[in-house]
Amino acid sequence: MKFHYFMILFYLCFFDATIEATAQTEEPQPEFYKNSLQGSLGFAGLFAAATSNYERIISLPQGKWITATYLRFGIGAYGVWGGKGNFTYLQYGVFTGKKANHFEISAGPNIGFKEVDSEIPVISFSTGYRLQKPGKHFMLRTGVGLPESIYFGLGWSF
């Protein structure tokens, strides 16, 4: 009889420990690295642009829609039928999505030009798709923007 009580007591202790161990297996999701370097090429008809970007994530809100807010500084060159020039821009942006796929949108001023009669506007913006997993270094970007036009870019976050 004592053996039966012992077995019941052992079973209850083991069952309780199993429930506690199962409840504590939830792991926190890794965060995005704060800094990234990116390069992109853009083409639209007779317009072509090459851009290098530095991006710094400012905040990682815990809200439902926005995953991160960032500042992006870009330097690039463009060529168009009958002209060429350089540009520099600073953009403020956000991206959505909690896992690897994100929608991003950003805008800001186009700061510098090297061509007097530039056809590039004094604003810059971009909207597009970003492939970047939290806690991973590799980044892929594609979308539409000014002055990048229809662009494809790769980046490394650190």
Tab-separated table of C-alpha atoms in Angstrom:
chain	number	residue	atom	x	y	z
A	1	MET	CA	0.000	0.000	0.000
A	2	LYS	CA	2.863	2.327	0.818
A	3	PHE	CA	4.248	1.609	-2.619
A	4	HIS	CA	1.027	2.883	-4.274
A	5	TYR	CA	1.107	6.114	-2.255
A	6	PHE	CA	4.742	6.566	-3.164
A	7	MET	CA	3.991	6.052	-6.884
A	8	ILE	CA	1.099	8.536	-6.826
A	9	LEU	CA	3.224	11.129	-5.032
A	10	PHE	CA	6.108	10.576	-7.476
A	11	TYR	CA	3.769	10.893	-10.473
A	12	LEU	CA	2.255	14.165	-9.188
A	13	CYS	CA	5.699	15.694	-8.584
A	14	PHE	CA	6.950	14.614	-12.013
A	15	PHE	CA	3.796	15.871	-13.771
A	16	ASP	CA	4.020	19.268	-12.025
A	17	ALA	CA	7.700	19.650	-12.981
A	18	THR	CA	6.866	18.830	-16.609
A	19	ILE	CA	4.214	21.557	-16.748
A	20	GLU	CA	6.601	24.147	-15.281
A	21	ALA	CA	9.380	23.196	-17.709
A	22	THR	CA	7.010	23.464	-20.676
A	23	ALA	CA	5.791	26.903	-19.594
A	24	GLN	CA	9.334	28.303	-19.376
A	25	THR	CA	10.518	27.335	-22.883
A	26	GLU	CA	9.361	30.628	-24.462
A	27	GLU	CA	12.448	32.345	-25.889
A	28	PRO	CA	12.627	36.065	-26.656
A	29	GLN	CA	12.881	36.985	-30.339
A	30	PRO	CA	16.232	38.566	-31.304
A	31	GLU	CA	16.281	42.264	-32.159
A	32	PHE	CA	17.546	43.972	-35.293
A	33	TYR	CA	21.090	45.258	-35.388
A	34	LYS	CA	21.133	49.056	-35.044
A	35	ASN	CA	23.540	49.967	-37.885
A	36	SER	CA	23.697	48.932	-41.521
A	37	LEU	CA	25.621	49.720	-44.687
A	38	GLN	CA	23.791	49.301	-47.994
A	39	GLY	CA	24.479	49.673	-51.678
A	40	SER	CA	21.841	49.949	-54.391
A	41	LEU	CA	21.522	50.343	-58.146
A	42	GLY	CA	18.503	51.950	-59.759
A	43	PHE	CA	17.309	52.179	-63.354
A	44	ALA	CA	14.312	53.831	-65.016
A	45	GLY	CA	14.424	54.360	-68.769
A	46	LEU	CA	17.458	56.525	-69.565
A	47	PHE	CA	18.097	57.299	-65.884
A	48	ALA	CA	20.540	55.280	-63.759
A	49	ALA	CA	21.659	55.793	-60.157
A	50	ALA	CA	24.120	54.147	-57.775
A	51	THR	CA	23.786	54.823	-54.046
A	52	SER	CA	25.630	53.962	-50.833
A	53	ASN	CA	23.656	54.257	-47.580
A	54	TYR	CA	24.338	54.252	-43.867
A	55	GLU	CA	21.258	53.463	-41.788
A	56	ARG	CA	20.772	53.741	-38.021
A	57	ILE	CA	17.706	52.296	-36.284
A	58	ILE	CA	16.420	54.875	-33.819
A	59	SER	CA	13.691	52.915	-32.057
A	60	LEU	CA	12.036	49.505	-31.989
A	61	PRO	CA	8.438	50.238	-30.908
A	62	GLN	CA	6.411	47.397	-29.441
A	63	GLY	CA	3.288	48.468	-31.353
A	64	LYS	CA	1.183	46.487	-33.754
A	65	TRP	CA	2.247	47.978	-37.113
A	66	ILE	CA	5.631	49.701	-36.939
A	67	THR	CA	8.627	47.465	-36.268
A	68	ALA	CA	11.384	50.109	-36.388
A	69	THR	CA	12.084	53.764	-37.127
A	70	TYR	CA	15.379	54.768	-38.700
A	71	LEU	CA	17.525	57.512	-40.224
A	72	ARG	CA	19.225	56.841	-43.558
A	73	PHE	CA	22.087	58.895	-44.995
A	74	GLY	CA	22.823	58.283	-48.671
A	75	ILE	CA	25.474	59.411	-51.147
A	76	GLY	CA	25.203	58.591	-54.813
A	77	ALA	CA	25.695	59.460	-58.438
A	78	TYR	CA	23.282	59.452	-61.345
A	79	GLY	CA	23.433	59.624	-65.093
A	80	VAL	CA	20.700	60.652	-67.476
A	81	TRP	CA	20.626	61.325	-71.206
A	82	GLY	CA	22.578	64.564	-71.516
A	83	GLY	CA	23.798	64.942	-67.937
A	84	LYS	CA	25.145	63.467	-64.762
A	85	GLY	CA	25.595	64.495	-61.176
A	86	ASN	CA	25.861	63.544	-57.532
A	87	PHE	CA	23.324	63.620	-54.733
A	88	THR	CA	23.250	63.363	-50.954
A	89	TYR	CA	20.123	62.765	-48.918
A	90	LEU	CA	18.909	62.207	-45.378
A	91	GLN	CA	15.692	60.230	-44.852
A	92	TYR	CA	13.523	59.360	-41.872
A	93	GLY	CA	11.622	56.103	-42.276
A	94	VAL	CA	9.718	53.209	-40.780
A	95	PHE	CA	9.351	49.545	-41.625
A	96	THR	CA	6.710	47.015	-40.669
A	97	GLY	CA	6.689	43.261	-40.156
A	98	LYS	CA	7.944	41.210	-37.223
A	99	LYS	CA	9.810	38.377	-38.961
A	100	ALA	CA	11.841	38.492	-42.200
A	101	ASN	CA	9.574	40.352	-44.668
A	102	HIS	CA	9.044	44.087	-44.256
A	103	PHE	CA	7.394	47.016	-46.004
A	104	GLU	CA	9.473	50.194	-45.680
A	105	ILE	CA	8.768	53.837	-46.428
A	106	SER	CA	11.019	56.864	-45.909
A	107	ALA	CA	11.320	60.494	-46.965
A	108	GLY	CA	13.565	63.495	-46.415
A	109	PRO	CA	15.556	66.291	-48.024
A	110	ASN	CA	17.953	65.907	-50.942
A	111	ILE	CA	20.867	67.874	-49.512
A	112	GLY	CA	23.519	68.295	-52.191
A	113	PHE	CA	23.906	68.335	-55.958
A	114	LYS	CA	26.949	68.747	-58.184
A	115	GLU	CA	24.989	69.815	-61.245
A	116	VAL	CA	23.531	73.335	-61.492
A	117	ASP	CA	20.501	72.510	-63.630
A	118	SER	CA	19.694	69.253	-61.907
A	119	GLU	CA	16.555	67.381	-62.863
A	120	ILE	CA	16.494	65.613	-59.488
A	121	PRO	CA	13.963	67.167	-57.072
A	122	VAL	CA	14.984	68.589	-53.687
A	123	ILE	CA	13.100	65.846	-51.833
A	124	SER	CA	13.951	62.183	-51.568
A	125	PHE	CA	11.690	59.261	-50.766
A	126	SER	CA	11.590	55.516	-51.113
A	127	THR	CA	9.036	52.804	-50.601
A	128	GLY	CA	9.597	49.116	-51.035
A	129	TYR	CA	10.280	45.640	-49.726
A	130	ARG	CA	13.001	44.666	-47.263
A	131	LEU	CA	14.157	41.127	-46.484
A	132	GLN	CA	15.911	41.127	-43.118
A	133	LYS	CA	15.546	38.613	-40.292
A	134	PRO	CA	15.870	39.897	-36.719
A	135	GLY	CA	19.303	39.068	-35.341
A	136	LYS	CA	20.783	38.381	-38.813
A	137	HIS	CA	23.269	40.520	-40.734
A	138	PHE	CA	22.143	40.167	-44.380
A	139	MET	CA	19.625	42.598	-45.891
A	140	LEU	CA	17.994	42.816	-49.333
A	141	ARG	CA	15.997	45.859	-50.467
A	142	THR	CA	13.978	46.598	-53.586
A	143	GLY	CA	11.478	49.305	-54.408
A	144	VAL	CA	10.815	52.674	-55.995
A	145	GLY	CA	12.226	56.007	-54.890
A	146	LEU	CA	13.738	59.350	-55.764
A	147	PRO	CA	16.602	59.741	-56.618
A	148	GLU	CA	17.169	55.955	-56.732
A	149	SER	CA	14.305	55.234	-59.217
A	150	ILE	CA	13.484	51.495	-59.438
A	151	TYR	CA	16.224	50.077	-57.234
A	152	PHE	CA	17.706	46.822	-55.998
A	153	GLY	CA	20.107	46.833	-53.071
A	154	LEU	CA	22.068	44.644	-50.684
A	155	GLY	CA	23.211	45.480	-47.185
A	156	TRP	CA	24.993	44.296	-44.061
A	157	SER	CA	23.803	45.186	-40.582
A	158	PHE	CA	25.994	45.257	-37.503
